[in-house]
Tab-separated table of C-alpha atoms in Angstrom:
chain	number	residue	atom	x	y	z
R	539	THR	CA	20.139	8.742	-19.737
R	540	TYR	CA	17.453	7.541	-17.323
R	541	LEU	CA	13.697	7.462	-17.787
R	542	THR	CA	11.612	8.047	-14.688
R	543	ALA	CA	7.874	7.939	-14.116
R	544	ARG	CA	5.837	9.727	-11.487
R	545	THR	CA	3.309	7.855	-9.382
R	546	ASP	CA	1.438	10.943	-8.217
R	547	HIS	CA	-1.581	12.524	-9.844
R	548	PRO	CA	-4.279	15.115	-9.113
R	549	GLY	CA	-6.706	12.514	-7.806
R	550	GLY	CA	-10.385	11.744	-7.977
R	551	ALA	CA	-11.807	15.181	-7.211
R	552	MET	CA	-12.209	15.921	-10.919
R	553	ILE	CA	-14.100	12.668	-11.499
R	554	MET	CA	-16.430	12.590	-8.501
R	555	ASP	CA	-19.115	15.208	-7.983
R	556	ASP	CA	-19.330	14.634	-4.229
R	557	TYR	CA	-15.566	14.755	-3.466
R	558	ARG	CA	-15.696	11.731	-1.136
R	559	ILE	CA	-12.313	10.390	-2.160
R	560	GLY	CA	-9.804	8.185	-0.396
R	561	MET	CA	-6.438	6.510	-0.742
R	562	ILE	CA	-4.903	3.263	0.474
R	563	TYR	CA	-1.114	3.221	0.662
R	564	PRO	CA	1.769	1.210	2.165
R	565	ASP	CA	2.757	2.462	5.613
R	566	GLY	CA	6.218	3.973	5.867
R	567	ASN	CA	6.732	4.393	2.116
R	568	ALA	CA	8.064	7.914	1.425
R	569	GLU	CA	6.960	7.879	-2.222
R	570	ALA	CA	3.453	6.813	-1.180
R	571	LEU	CA	3.336	9.705	1.297
R	572	ASN	CA	4.355	12.061	-1.538
R	573	ALA	CA	1.532	10.590	-3.620
R	574	LEU	CA	-0.903	11.160	-0.724
R	575	ASP	CA	0.271	14.772	-0.504
R	576	ALA	CA	-0.252	15.189	-4.263
R	577	TYR	CA	-3.657	13.482	-4.043
R	578	THR	CA	-4.750	15.849	-1.268
R	579	ASN	CA	-3.451	18.876	-3.157
R	580	GLY	CA	-5.204	17.683	-6.321
R	581	LYS	CA	-8.527	17.776	-4.482
R	582	THR	CA	-7.782	21.316	-3.301
R	583	TYR	CA	-6.669	22.324	-6.809
R	584	PHE	CA	-9.909	21.135	-8.399
R	585	CYS	CA	-12.447	22.221	-5.847
R	586	GLY	CA	-10.899	24.333	-3.088
R	587	ILE	CA	-12.730	23.573	0.148
R	588	CYS	CA	-15.499	21.580	-1.512
R	589	GLN	CA	-17.543	19.567	0.913
R	590	PRO	CA	-19.733	16.542	0.253
R	591	TYR	CA	-23.395	17.300	-0.413
R	592	TYR	CA	-24.384	15.835	2.949
R	593	TYR	CA	-22.492	16.749	6.094
R	594	LEU	CA	-19.855	14.289	7.227
R	595	PRO	CA	-17.747	15.042	10.314
R	596	TYR	CA	-14.390	14.583	8.561
R	597	GLU	CA	-12.375	15.993	5.682
R	598	PHE	CA	-11.585	14.364	2.369
R	599	PRO	CA	-9.563	12.731	1.083
R	600	GLN	CA	-9.627	10.032	3.696
R	601	SER	CA	-6.619	7.716	3.729
R	602	ILE	CA	-5.412	4.614	5.456
R	603	PRO	CA	-1.944	3.028	5.488
R	604	ILE	CA	-1.472	-0.726	5.256
R	605	PRO	CA	1.357	-1.951	7.517
R	606	GLY	CA	4.159	-3.808	5.766
R	607	THR	CA	3.483	-6.837	7.967
R	608	GLU	CA	-0.140	-7.136	6.792
R	609	PRO	CA	-0.742	-10.157	4.544
R	610	PRO	CA	-2.288	-9.233	1.159
R	611	GLU	CA	-5.381	-11.341	1.847
R	612	ASN	CA	-6.280	-8.833	4.598
R	613	TYR	CA	-6.040	-5.711	2.414
R	614	GLY	CA	-9.794	-5.764	1.756
R	615	GLY	CA	-10.453	-4.771	5.364
R	616	TYR	CA	-8.768	-1.425	4.722
R	617	ALA	CA	-11.063	-0.799	1.766
R	618	VAL	CA	-14.064	-1.737	3.947
R	619	TYR	CA	-12.997	0.909	6.451
R	620	LEU	CA	-12.826	3.648	3.807
R	621	ILE	CA	-16.005	2.621	1.971
R	622	GLN	CA	-18.272	1.714	4.886
R	623	GLN	CA	-16.906	3.697	7.830
R	624	ARG	CA	-15.748	6.831	6.003
R	625	GLU	CA	-18.253	6.761	3.107
R	626	VAL	CA	-15.605	7.076	0.392
R	627	ASP	CA	-16.909	6.694	-3.192
R	628	PHE	CA	-13.579	6.910	-5.033
R	629	ILE	CA	-10.333	5.164	-4.080
R	630	TYR	CA	-6.781	5.431	-5.345
R	631	VAL	CA	-4.717	2.389	-4.317
R	632	TYR	CA	-0.979	2.987	-4.388
R	633	PRO	CA	0.592	0.644	-6.991
R	634	GLU	CA	2.795	-1.285	-4.539
R	635	ILE	CA	-0.259	-2.739	-2.768
R	636	ALA	CA	-2.762	-2.838	-5.649
R	637	THR	CA	-3.397	-6.569	-5.684
R	638	PRO	CA	-5.992	-7.922	-8.133
R	639	GLU	CA	-8.073	-9.133	-5.184
R	640	LEU	CA	-8.109	-5.723	-3.485
R	641	LEU	CA	-9.040	-3.918	-6.710
R	642	ALA	CA	-11.755	-6.492	-7.455
R	643	TYR	CA	-13.200	-6.034	-3.964
R	644	ILE	CA	-13.242	-2.232	-4.290
R	645	GLY	CA	-14.925	-2.502	-7.695
R	646	SER	CA	-17.519	-4.958	-6.422
R	647	SER	CA	-18.393	-2.497	-3.645
R	648	GLY	CA	-19.287	0.141	-6.251
R	649	ALA	CA	-16.435	2.528	-5.454
R	650	VAL	CA	-14.781	4.123	-8.494
R	651	GLN	CA	-11.034	3.568	-8.884
R	652	VAL	CA	-8.061	4.930	-10.782
R	653	GLY	CA	-4.444	3.879	-10.620
R	654	SER	CA	-1.631	2.130	-12.438
R	655	ALA	CA	-2.641	-0.472	-15.015
R	656	PRO	CA	-4.026	-3.338	-12.904
R	657	GLN	CA	-2.640	-6.858	-13.106
R	658	GLY	CA	-5.157	-9.544	-14.003
R	659	GLY	CA	-7.673	-7.425	-15.902
R	660	ILE	CA	-9.722	-4.310	-15.348
R	661	PRO	CA	-11.930	-4.434	-12.227
R	662	LEU	CA	-15.449	-3.012	-12.019
R	663	TYR	CA	-15.774	0.783	-11.753
R	664	TRP	CA	-12.243	1.344	-13.042
R	665	ALA	CA	-12.195	4.933	-14.390
R	666	ALA	CA	-8.718	4.922	-15.967
R	667	SER	CA	-5.160	3.690	-15.666
R	668	ILE	CA	-2.375	6.214	-15.276
R	669	SER	CA	0.599	4.981	-17.231
R	670	PRO	CA	4.016	6.382	-18.123
R	671	ASP	CA	4.421	7.230	-21.802
R	672	THR	CA	7.834	5.675	-22.364
R	673	ILE	CA	7.709	6.289	-26.117
R	674	GLY	CA	7.001	9.992	-25.502
R	675	ALA	CA	9.954	10.198	-23.114
R	676	ILE	CA	12.276	8.565	-25.641
R	677	GLN	CA	11.037	10.904	-28.377
R	678	SER	CA	11.677	13.963	-26.202
R	679	ALA	CA	15.163	12.712	-25.216
R	680	TRP	CA	16.167	11.532	-28.691
R	681	PRO	CA	17.503	14.851	-30.086
R	682	ASN	CA	19.856	15.226	-27.107
R	683	LEU	CA	20.955	11.592	-27.325
R	684	VAL	CA	21.728	11.907	-31.044
R	685	ALA	CA	23.685	15.103	-30.298
R	686	GLY	CA	25.818	13.134	-27.824
R	687	GLN	CA	24.278	14.649	-24.706
R	688	GLY	CA	23.640	11.512	-22.664
R	689	GLY	CA	23.634	11.090	-18.912
R	690	GLN	CA	20.368	12.944	-18.414
R	691	THR	CA	17.275	11.993	-16.465
R	692	VAL	CA	14.137	12.356	-18.562
R	693	GLN	CA	10.752	12.536	-16.849
R	694	SER	CA	8.333	10.211	-18.605
R	695	PRO	CA	5.030	11.903	-19.373
R	696	LEU	CA	1.960	10.266	-17.905
R	697	GLY	CA	-0.975	9.206	-20.013
R	698	LEU	CA	-4.404	7.717	-19.447
R	699	ILE	CA	-5.251	4.260	-20.765
R	700	ASP	CA	-8.085	1.805	-20.052
R	701	VAL	CA	-10.460	4.779	-19.842
R	702	ASP	CA	-14.121	4.051	-19.099
R	703	PRO	CA	-15.947	6.994	-20.738
R	704	SER	CA	-19.001	6.385	-18.550
R	705	LEU	CA	-16.832	7.218	-15.501
R	706	LEU	CA	-14.367	9.660	-17.063
R	707	SER	CA	-15.987	11.682	-19.838
R	708	PRO	CA	-13.897	12.729	-22.852
R	709	ALA	CA	-13.956	16.350	-21.628
R	710	LYS	CA	-12.714	15.388	-18.145
R	711	GLN	CA	-10.148	13.070	-19.732
R	712	ALA	CA	-8.818	15.993	-21.795
R	713	GLN	CA	-8.705	18.117	-18.630
R	714	ALA	CA	-6.845	15.357	-16.738
R	715	GLU	CA	-4.338	14.953	-19.555
R	716	GLN	CA	-3.753	18.727	-19.591
R	717	VAL	CA	-3.139	18.712	-15.831
R	718	LEU	CA	-0.698	15.798	-16.196
R	719	ALA	CA	1.146	17.737	-18.919
R	720	ASP	CA	1.191	20.882	-16.746
R	721	ILE	CA	2.624	18.902	-13.818
R	722	LEU	CA	5.362	17.486	-16.032
R	723	ALA	CA	6.123	20.955	-17.439
R	724	GLY	CA	6.381	22.368	-13.909
R	725	ARG	CA	3.407	24.726	-14.266
R	726	ILE	CA	1.523	22.881	-11.495
R	727	SER	CA	3.223	21.488	-8.413
R	728	PRO	CA	1.346	18.599	-6.867
R	729	TYR	CA	3.208	18.888	-3.572
R	730	SER	CA	2.616	21.041	-0.518
R	731	ILE	CA	4.783	24.076	0.026
R	732	PRO	CA	7.322	23.160	2.734
């Protein structure tokens, strides 16, 4: 029996009123591209064709890939592009490239963030960490394991931890947790229709 965790989520559209969201991801990573697709679809799911309050000549979410050859000390420049050039107020950094320095820079700029539990402490403006609920996955798999039905892949539910209620209200947290449960149950597909 294998436990797996998803790295995709509906995104920042439910947290931010102005929908100016963005994502930084590793270039050429197929899972990161799936997460970008889910992030984009999450914005559409929550607000349709919502536009920022003030006209901007581009669509959201904005995204930028970081080449695999880029040294981590240069990652901040990609955040600068999204925050200053594209006026993004909320950033999801894909876990593979979420260095403590990059997350600290994004937080110090005032942009709200969400992602996997950060290494080295919670940065400023961190709304919540999305974390697999390994215990929940084991509990759901346990009856089958006890009955001798091993060899299955069990999707680990996602949960929210490190929640800042000033950035993610309890009502929006409950809504996010319901969406995560609906994704896991297959009632919501985060991916585009091929």
